[in-house]
Coordinates of C-alpha atoms and ligand atoms in Angstrom, one line a residue:
M228 CA 0.1 -0.1 0.1
L229 CA 2.8 2.3 1.1
R230 CA 4.7 1.5 -2.5
L231 CA 1.5 2.3 -4.3
R232 CA 0.7 5.5 -2.4
M233 CA 4.5 6.8 -2.7
C234 CA 4.3 5.9 -6.7
E235 CA 0.9 7.9 -7.2
D236 CA 1.8 10.8 -5.1
A237 CA 5.0 11.2 -7.3
L238 CA 3.4 10.8 -10.3
A239 CA 0.6 13.2 -9.4
R240 CA 3.6 15.9 -8.3
E241 CA 5.2 15.3 -11.9
Y242 CA 2.1 15.7 -13.7
H243 CA 1.9 19.3 -13.7
P244 CA 3.6 21.8 -14.6
A245 CA 6.0 19.4 -16.5
D246 CA 3.0 18.0 -18.8
E247 CA 5.5 15.4 -20.1
M248 CA 3.2 12.7 -19.4
R249 CA 0.9 11.7 -22.4
C250 CA -2.5 10.6 -21.3
P251 CA -5.1 11.1 -18.8
V252 CA -4.2 9.4 -15.6
H253 CA -7.0 8.4 -12.8
F254 CA -5.1 8.2 -9.5
C255 CA -6.0 5.6 -6.7
V256 CA -4.7 7.5 -3.5
G257 CA -7.1 6.1 -0.9
Q258 CA -7.8 3.1 -2.5
E259 CA -4.6 0.9 -1.8
A260 CA -6.2 -1.8 0.0
V261 CA -8.0 -3.8 -2.5
P262 CA -4.8 -4.0 -5.2
A263 CA -2.4 -4.4 -2.1
A264 CA -4.3 -7.4 -1.0
L265 CA -4.5 -9.0 -4.5
S266 CA -0.9 -8.6 -4.9
L267 CA -0.2 -11.0 -2.3
L268 CA -2.8 -13.2 -3.4
L269 CA -2.8 -13.9 -7.0
R270 CA -0.4 -16.0 -8.7
A271 CA 1.6 -15.6 -11.9
D272 CA -0.8 -17.5 -13.8
D273 CA -3.9 -16.2 -12.6
Y274 CA -5.6 -13.1 -14.6
L275 CA -6.4 -9.8 -13.5
Y276 CA -8.3 -7.4 -15.5
S277 CA -9.1 -3.8 -14.4
H278 CA -10.9 -0.3 -15.3
H279 CA -9.3 3.0 -16.0
R280 CA -8.0 3.5 -12.1
S281 CA -5.5 0.9 -13.3
H282 CA -2.1 1.7 -11.7
G283 CA -2.7 -0.2 -8.5
Y284 CA -4.1 -3.3 -10.2
Y285 CA -0.9 -3.2 -12.6
L286 CA 1.5 -3.3 -9.8
A287 CA -0.6 -5.8 -7.7
K288 CA 0.2 -8.2 -10.8
G289 CA 4.0 -7.8 -10.5
A290 CA 4.2 -5.9 -13.5
P291 CA 7.2 -3.3 -13.5
M292 CA 7.0 0.1 -12.3
N293 CA 9.4 1.5 -14.9
A294 CA 7.2 0.1 -17.6
L295 CA 4.4 1.8 -16.2
F296 CA 6.2 5.2 -15.8
A297 CA 7.4 4.9 -19.5
E298 CA 3.9 4.2 -20.7
L299 CA 2.6 7.2 -18.9
Y300 CA 5.4 9.5 -20.9
G301 CA 4.6 7.7 -24.0
K302 CA 8.0 6.3 -24.3
S303 CA 8.6 3.0 -26.4
T304 CA 10.3 1.4 -23.2
G305 CA 6.6 1.4 -22.1
A306 CA 4.2 -1.4 -21.0
N307 CA 2.5 -1.3 -24.2
A308 CA 5.4 0.9 -26.3
G309 CA 3.9 4.2 -25.0
L310 CA 0.7 3.6 -27.2
A311 CA -2.1 2.6 -24.6
G312 CA -1.6 5.1 -21.8
S313 CA -2.7 4.9 -18.3
Q314 CA -6.3 3.7 -18.5
D315 CA -5.5 1.0 -21.3
I316 CA -2.6 0.0 -20.0
S317 CA -1.6 -4.0 -20.0
Y318 CA 1.3 -6.3 -19.2
P319 CA 0.1 -9.7 -21.2
S320 CA 3.3 -11.5 -19.7
R321 CA 1.9 -11.1 -16.2
R322 CA -1.5 -11.7 -17.5
F323 CA -3.0 -8.1 -16.5
F324 CA -5.1 -6.2 -18.8
S325 CA -7.0 -2.8 -18.1
G326 CA -9.2 -1.1 -20.3
A327 CA -11.4 2.3 -20.1
V328 CA -15.0 0.9 -20.6
L329 CA -16.2 0.5 -17.3
A330 CA -17.8 -2.9 -17.0
G331 CA -15.6 -4.2 -19.9
A332 CA -13.2 -5.5 -17.1
A333 CA -15.8 -7.7 -15.9
A334 CA -17.2 -8.7 -19.2
I335 CA -13.9 -9.9 -20.6
S336 CA -13.3 -11.5 -17.3
A337 CA -16.4 -13.8 -17.4
G338 CA -14.9 -15.0 -20.9
S339 CA -11.4 -15.3 -19.6
A340 CA -12.6 -17.4 -16.6
L341 CA -14.7 -19.5 -19.1
A342 CA -11.4 -20.3 -20.9
A343 CA -9.9 -21.4 -17.6
T344 CA -12.7 -23.9 -17.2
L345 CA -12.4 -25.3 -20.9
Q346 CA -8.9 -25.7 -20.7
K347 CA -9.2 -27.1 -17.2
T348 CA -6.3 -24.9 -15.9
N349 CA -6.2 -24.0 -12.4
H350 CA -5.8 -20.4 -12.7
V351 CA -8.6 -17.9 -11.4
V352 CA -9.5 -14.7 -12.7
V353 CA -9.9 -11.4 -11.0
A354 CA -11.6 -8.3 -12.4
G355 CA -11.6 -5.0 -10.3
F356 CA -13.9 -2.0 -11.3
G357 CA -15.7 0.8 -9.8
E358 CA -19.2 0.8 -8.5
A359 CA -20.3 2.7 -12.1
A360 CA -19.7 -0.7 -13.8
T361 CA -22.8 -1.9 -12.0
D362 CA -24.6 0.7 -13.6
E363 CA -24.2 -0.8 -17.0
G364 CA -26.2 -3.8 -18.4
V365 CA -23.6 -6.1 -19.4
F366 CA -22.2 -6.1 -15.8
W367 CA -25.7 -7.8 -15.0
E368 CA -25.3 -10.3 -18.0
T369 CA -22.0 -11.0 -16.7
I370 CA -23.0 -12.0 -13.1
N371 CA -25.9 -14.0 -14.6
Y372 CA -23.5 -16.2 -16.7
A373 CA -20.8 -16.3 -14.2
A374 CA -23.5 -18.0 -11.7
L375 CA -24.8 -20.1 -14.2
A376 CA -21.5 -21.3 -15.5
K377 CA -19.9 -21.5 -12.0
L378 CA -16.7 -19.5 -13.2
P379 CA -13.6 -19.5 -11.5
L380 CA -14.1 -15.5 -11.1
V381 CA -13.9 -13.0 -8.3
L382 CA -15.4 -9.8 -9.2
V383 CA -14.2 -6.9 -6.8
C384 CA -16.1 -3.6 -6.9
E385 CA -14.3 -0.8 -5.5
N386 CA -17.2 1.5 -4.4
N387 CA -16.3 4.8 -3.8
K388 CA -19.5 6.6 -4.2
Y389 CA -19.0 8.4 -7.2
S390 CA -19.0 8.3 -10.9
V391 CA -16.8 11.2 -11.7
F392 CA -19.1 13.7 -10.3
S393 CA -22.2 11.6 -9.6
P394 CA -23.2 10.2 -6.3
Q395 CA -24.5 6.6 -6.6
L396 CA -27.8 7.6 -5.3
K397 CA -28.4 10.0 -8.0
R398 CA -27.7 7.2 -10.5
T399 CA -29.5 4.2 -8.8
S400 CA -32.6 4.1 -6.7
S401 CA -30.7 1.9 -4.1
D402 CA -27.1 1.6 -3.2
N403 CA -27.6 -2.3 -2.1
I404 CA -25.2 -3.7 -5.1
S405 CA -24.2 -6.7 -3.1
E406 CA -27.8 -7.6 -2.2
R407 CA -28.9 -7.5 -5.8
V408 CA -26.0 -9.3 -7.0
A409 CA -26.6 -12.1 -4.5
T410 CA -30.0 -12.8 -5.9
F411 CA -28.4 -14.3 -9.2
G412 CA -26.9 -17.2 -7.0
I413 CA -23.4 -15.7 -6.4
E414 CA -21.6 -15.6 -3.0
S415 CA -21.7 -11.8 -2.4
S416 CA -20.6 -9.4 0.2
T417 CA -20.0 -5.8 1.5
I418 CA -17.1 -5.0 3.2
F419 CA -15.0 -1.7 4.7
G420 CA -12.6 -1.7 2.0
N421 CA -9.9 0.5 3.8
D422 CA -9.5 -2.4 6.4
A423 CA -6.5 -4.2 4.8
P424 CA -6.6 -7.3 6.7
L425 CA -10.2 -7.7 6.4
V426 CA -10.1 -7.0 2.4
H427 CA -7.1 -9.9 2.4
R428 CA -9.2 -12.3 4.2
T429 CA -12.2 -11.6 2.3
L430 CA -10.7 -11.8 -1.3
S431 CA -8.3 -14.8 -0.1
A432 CA -11.5 -16.8 0.5
A433 CA -13.1 -15.8 -2.6
I434 CA -10.0 -16.5 -4.6
T435 CA -9.8 -20.0 -2.9
R436 CA -13.5 -20.9 -3.6
A437 CA -12.8 -20.1 -7.2
R438 CA -9.5 -22.4 -7.5
N439 CA -11.8 -25.0 -5.7
G440 CA -14.2 -25.1 -8.5
A441 CA -16.9 -23.4 -6.0
G442 CA -17.8 -20.6 -8.4
P443 CA -17.6 -16.9 -8.5
T444 CA -18.0 -14.5 -5.7
F445 CA -18.3 -10.9 -5.7
V446 CA -17.0 -8.4 -3.2
E447 CA -18.0 -5.0 -2.7
A448 CA -15.3 -2.9 -0.9
Y449 CA -16.2 0.7 0.3
T450 CA -13.5 2.9 -0.1
Y451 CA -12.9 6.5 -1.4
R452 CA -10.6 8.4 -3.9
W453 CA -8.8 11.4 -2.4
S454 CA -7.7 12.7 -5.5
G455 CA -9.9 14.3 -8.4
H456 CA -11.8 11.9 -10.8
Y457 CA -8.8 12.2 -13.1
G458 CA -5.5 14.1 -12.9
P459 CA -3.8 15.4 -9.9
A460 CA -5.5 18.6 -9.3
S461 CA -8.8 18.2 -6.6
D462 CA -11.8 18.7 -8.4
D463 CA -13.7 19.9 -5.0
P464 CA -14.6 23.2 -6.4
M465 CA -17.2 21.4 -8.7
G466 CA -18.8 20.9 -5.3
Y467 CA -19.9 17.4 -5.6
R468 CA -18.6 15.7 -2.4
E469 CA -20.6 16.3 0.8
P470 CA -18.8 18.8 3.3
G471 CA -16.4 16.8 5.6
E472 CA -16.8 13.5 3.5
L473 CA -13.0 13.9 2.2
E474 CA -11.8 14.6 5.5
A475 CA -13.6 11.8 7.3
W476 CA -12.2 9.1 4.9
K477 CA -8.8 10.5 5.1
R478 CA -9.5 9.9 8.8
N479 CA -9.9 6.2 7.6
C480 CA -6.8 5.9 5.4
P481 CA -6.1 2.4 4.9
I482 CA -2.7 2.8 5.4
A483 CA -2.7 4.7 8.6
L484 CA -5.2 2.1 10.0
L485 CA -2.9 -0.8 9.2
E486 CA 0.2 0.8 10.6
H487 CA -1.7 1.8 13.7
E488 CA -2.5 -2.3 13.8
I489 CA 0.7 -3.3 13.4
R490 CA 2.8 -0.7 15.2
S491 CA 0.5 -1.5 18.3
K492 CA 1.6 -5.1 18.0
G493 CA 5.4 -4.5 17.5
M494 CA 5.5 -5.4 14.0
L495 CA 6.5 -2.2 12.7
D496 CA 8.7 0.9 14.0
D497 CA 9.9 4.3 12.9
A498 CA 13.0 2.6 11.4
E499 CA 11.7 0.1 9.5
K500 CA 9.1 2.4 8.3
A501 CA 11.7 5.0 7.4
A502 CA 13.8 1.9 5.4
L503 CA 10.5 1.0 3.5
A504 CA 9.9 4.8 2.3
R505 CA 13.4 4.9 1.3
E506 CA 13.5 1.8 -0.8
F507 CA 10.2 2.9 -2.5
E508 CA 11.6 6.3 -3.1
A509 CA 15.0 5.1 -4.9
E510 CA 12.5 2.9 -7.1
I511 CA 10.7 5.5 -8.0
Q512 CA 13.1 8.0 -8.8
A513 CA 14.9 5.3 -11.0
C514 CA 11.6 4.8 -12.7
F515 CA 11.5 8.4 -13.8
Q516 CA 14.9 8.3 -15.0
F517 CA 14.4 5.4 -17.1
A518 CA 11.0 7.1 -18.4
K519 CA 12.3 10.4 -19.3
G520 CA 15.6 8.9 -20.9
S521 CA 13.6 6.6 -22.8
P522 CA 13.0 7.0 -26.8
F523 CA 9.6 7.9 -28.2
P524 CA 8.0 5.0 -30.3
V525 CA 8.5 5.1 -33.9
A526 CA 6.0 3.7 -36.3
P527 CA 7.5 2.8 -39.8
N528 CA 3.7 3.0 -41.0
W529 CA 0.2 3.1 -39.9
A530 CA -0.4 -0.4 -40.6
S531 CA 2.3 -1.5 -38.2
L532 CA 0.1 0.1 -35.6
N533 CA -2.9 -2.0 -36.5
F534 CA -2.6 -4.9 -33.8
A535 CA -5.2 -6.9 -35.7
S536 CA -3.1 -7.5 -38.5
A537 CA -0.4 -9.4 -36.4
T538 CA -3.0 -12.4 -35.7
P539 CA -3.3 -15.1 -38.4
E540 CA -7.0 -15.1 -38.3
A541 CA -7.3 -11.2 -38.8
D542 CA -5.4 -11.5 -41.7
R543 CA -7.1 -14.5 -42.9
L544 CA -10.1 -12.5 -42.9
L545 CA -8.7 -9.5 -44.5
T546 CA -7.2 -11.4 -47.4
D547 CA -9.1 -14.4 -48.0
V548 CA -12.8 -13.5 -47.3
D549 CA -14.5 -13.2 -50.6
V550 CA -16.9 -9.9 -49.8
N551 CA -19.4 -11.3 -52.4
E552 CA -19.7 -14.6 -50.8
F553 CA -19.9 -13.2 -47.5
N554 CA -22.8 -11.2 -48.5
A555 CA -24.4 -14.0 -50.3
H556 CA -24.3 -15.9 -46.8
Q557 CA -26.3 -13.3 -45.0
E558 CA -29.5 -14.0 -46.9
L559 CA -29.2 -17.6 -45.3
V560 CA -28.9 -16.2 -41.5
Q561 CA -31.1 -13.1 -41.7
A562 CA -34.9 -13.7 -41.1
K563 CA -37.2 -12.2 -43.7
G564 CA -39.1 -9.1 -42.9
Y565 CA -36.4 -7.6 -40.8
Ligands
TPP290 C1 -19.3 2.3 -20.7 C2 -18.5 3.7 -20.5 N1 -19.3 4.8 -20.0 C3 -18.9 6.0 -19.5 C4 -17.7 6.1 -19.5 C5 -16.8 7.7 -18.7 N2 -16.5 7.1 -17.8 C6 -15.0 7.1 -17.5 S1 -14.8 7.0 -15.9 C7 -16.2 7.2 -15.2 C8 -16.7 7.2 -13.8 C9 -16.2 5.5 -13.6 O1 -16.9 5.5 -12.1 P1 -16.5 4.3 -11.4 O2 -16.7 3.0 -12.1 O3 -17.4 4.1 -10.0 O4 -15.0 4.1 -11.2 P2 -14.3 5.3 -10.2 O5 -13.7 6.3 -11.3 O6 -15.1 5.9 -9.3 O7 -13.1 4.6 -9.7 C10 -17.1 7.5 -16.6 C11 -18.5 7.5 -16.4 C12 -16.7 5.1 -19.9 N3 -15.2 5.3 -19.8 N4 -17.2 3.8 -20.3
MG291 MG1 -16.7 5.1 -8.3

């Protein structure tokens, strides 16, 4: 959690006025507990999908911090050669994928979990997303199918109350997401998402269930983003937060809560915390150096940026398919009268 917090704080400090990062960034300051718990629980062969607030999940899957920084700077050494940016970053070799379509993480994760079932591998699939993903129809289709097919899937909803500037109760008549999910036949719970040990226990149980073939679990973790919706600047002047709300959640900082607990048990002292902070600070500075010193990507031609053309299937469709034949087949499948 501390590594992620320091990483996000450092990126936020560098974002303006330097303006060298080439993409919008959604910081996850205040929301460290879920990704940190996942970082301890997921195996290398497990898949993790996330939404636009992606950095915590990226690091949770063990993807390298320097490739994250270089990606934000639009450099060729970035996780996606500088072409994806923050909210669509992926690191395929660590089986991590993010995406800007809110419920996309959930929907794609169900397909990925189905693949795990069909291929009889023992890996599990986790999707992390915000509560606004549950405003989308495909989210409910996903949980319906996940329950039916008993997919090895864990869906984690970080409920931070807001979709950009809109509170949940201005978007839905009730804020009982996990109760609604339970009616689909999925194990479902709501927890205080800034209690790191509770988050860890809950996600650990969910991942174990998935791995043991007991089916999907939905976890709604109440948390709060300290930063604006995107970028480093506060968007409080928009007036969408209730007075005192941010301060109350800051008093419930997930890092401070855990720190208090482990200090009181003699598991952390000042020197140990300072050593951790020094280690993370050195890593972060090395990442900035790496990112800033890396070259921009070079595209030899536009076609080389069409990733679909790198797949044999797409090539075949583009070159072999006879359009006339394709059109002729439409008659066979299209019901008359439509
Ligand atoms: C399908 C879709 N609709 C709308 C948007 C625009 N959009 C980007 S972020 C966001 C808010 C998302 O809120 P939430 O899912 O709760 O995540 P949070 O930002 O609170 O972490 C919206 C509406 C989008 N990216 N995708
Ligand atoms: Mg939200």
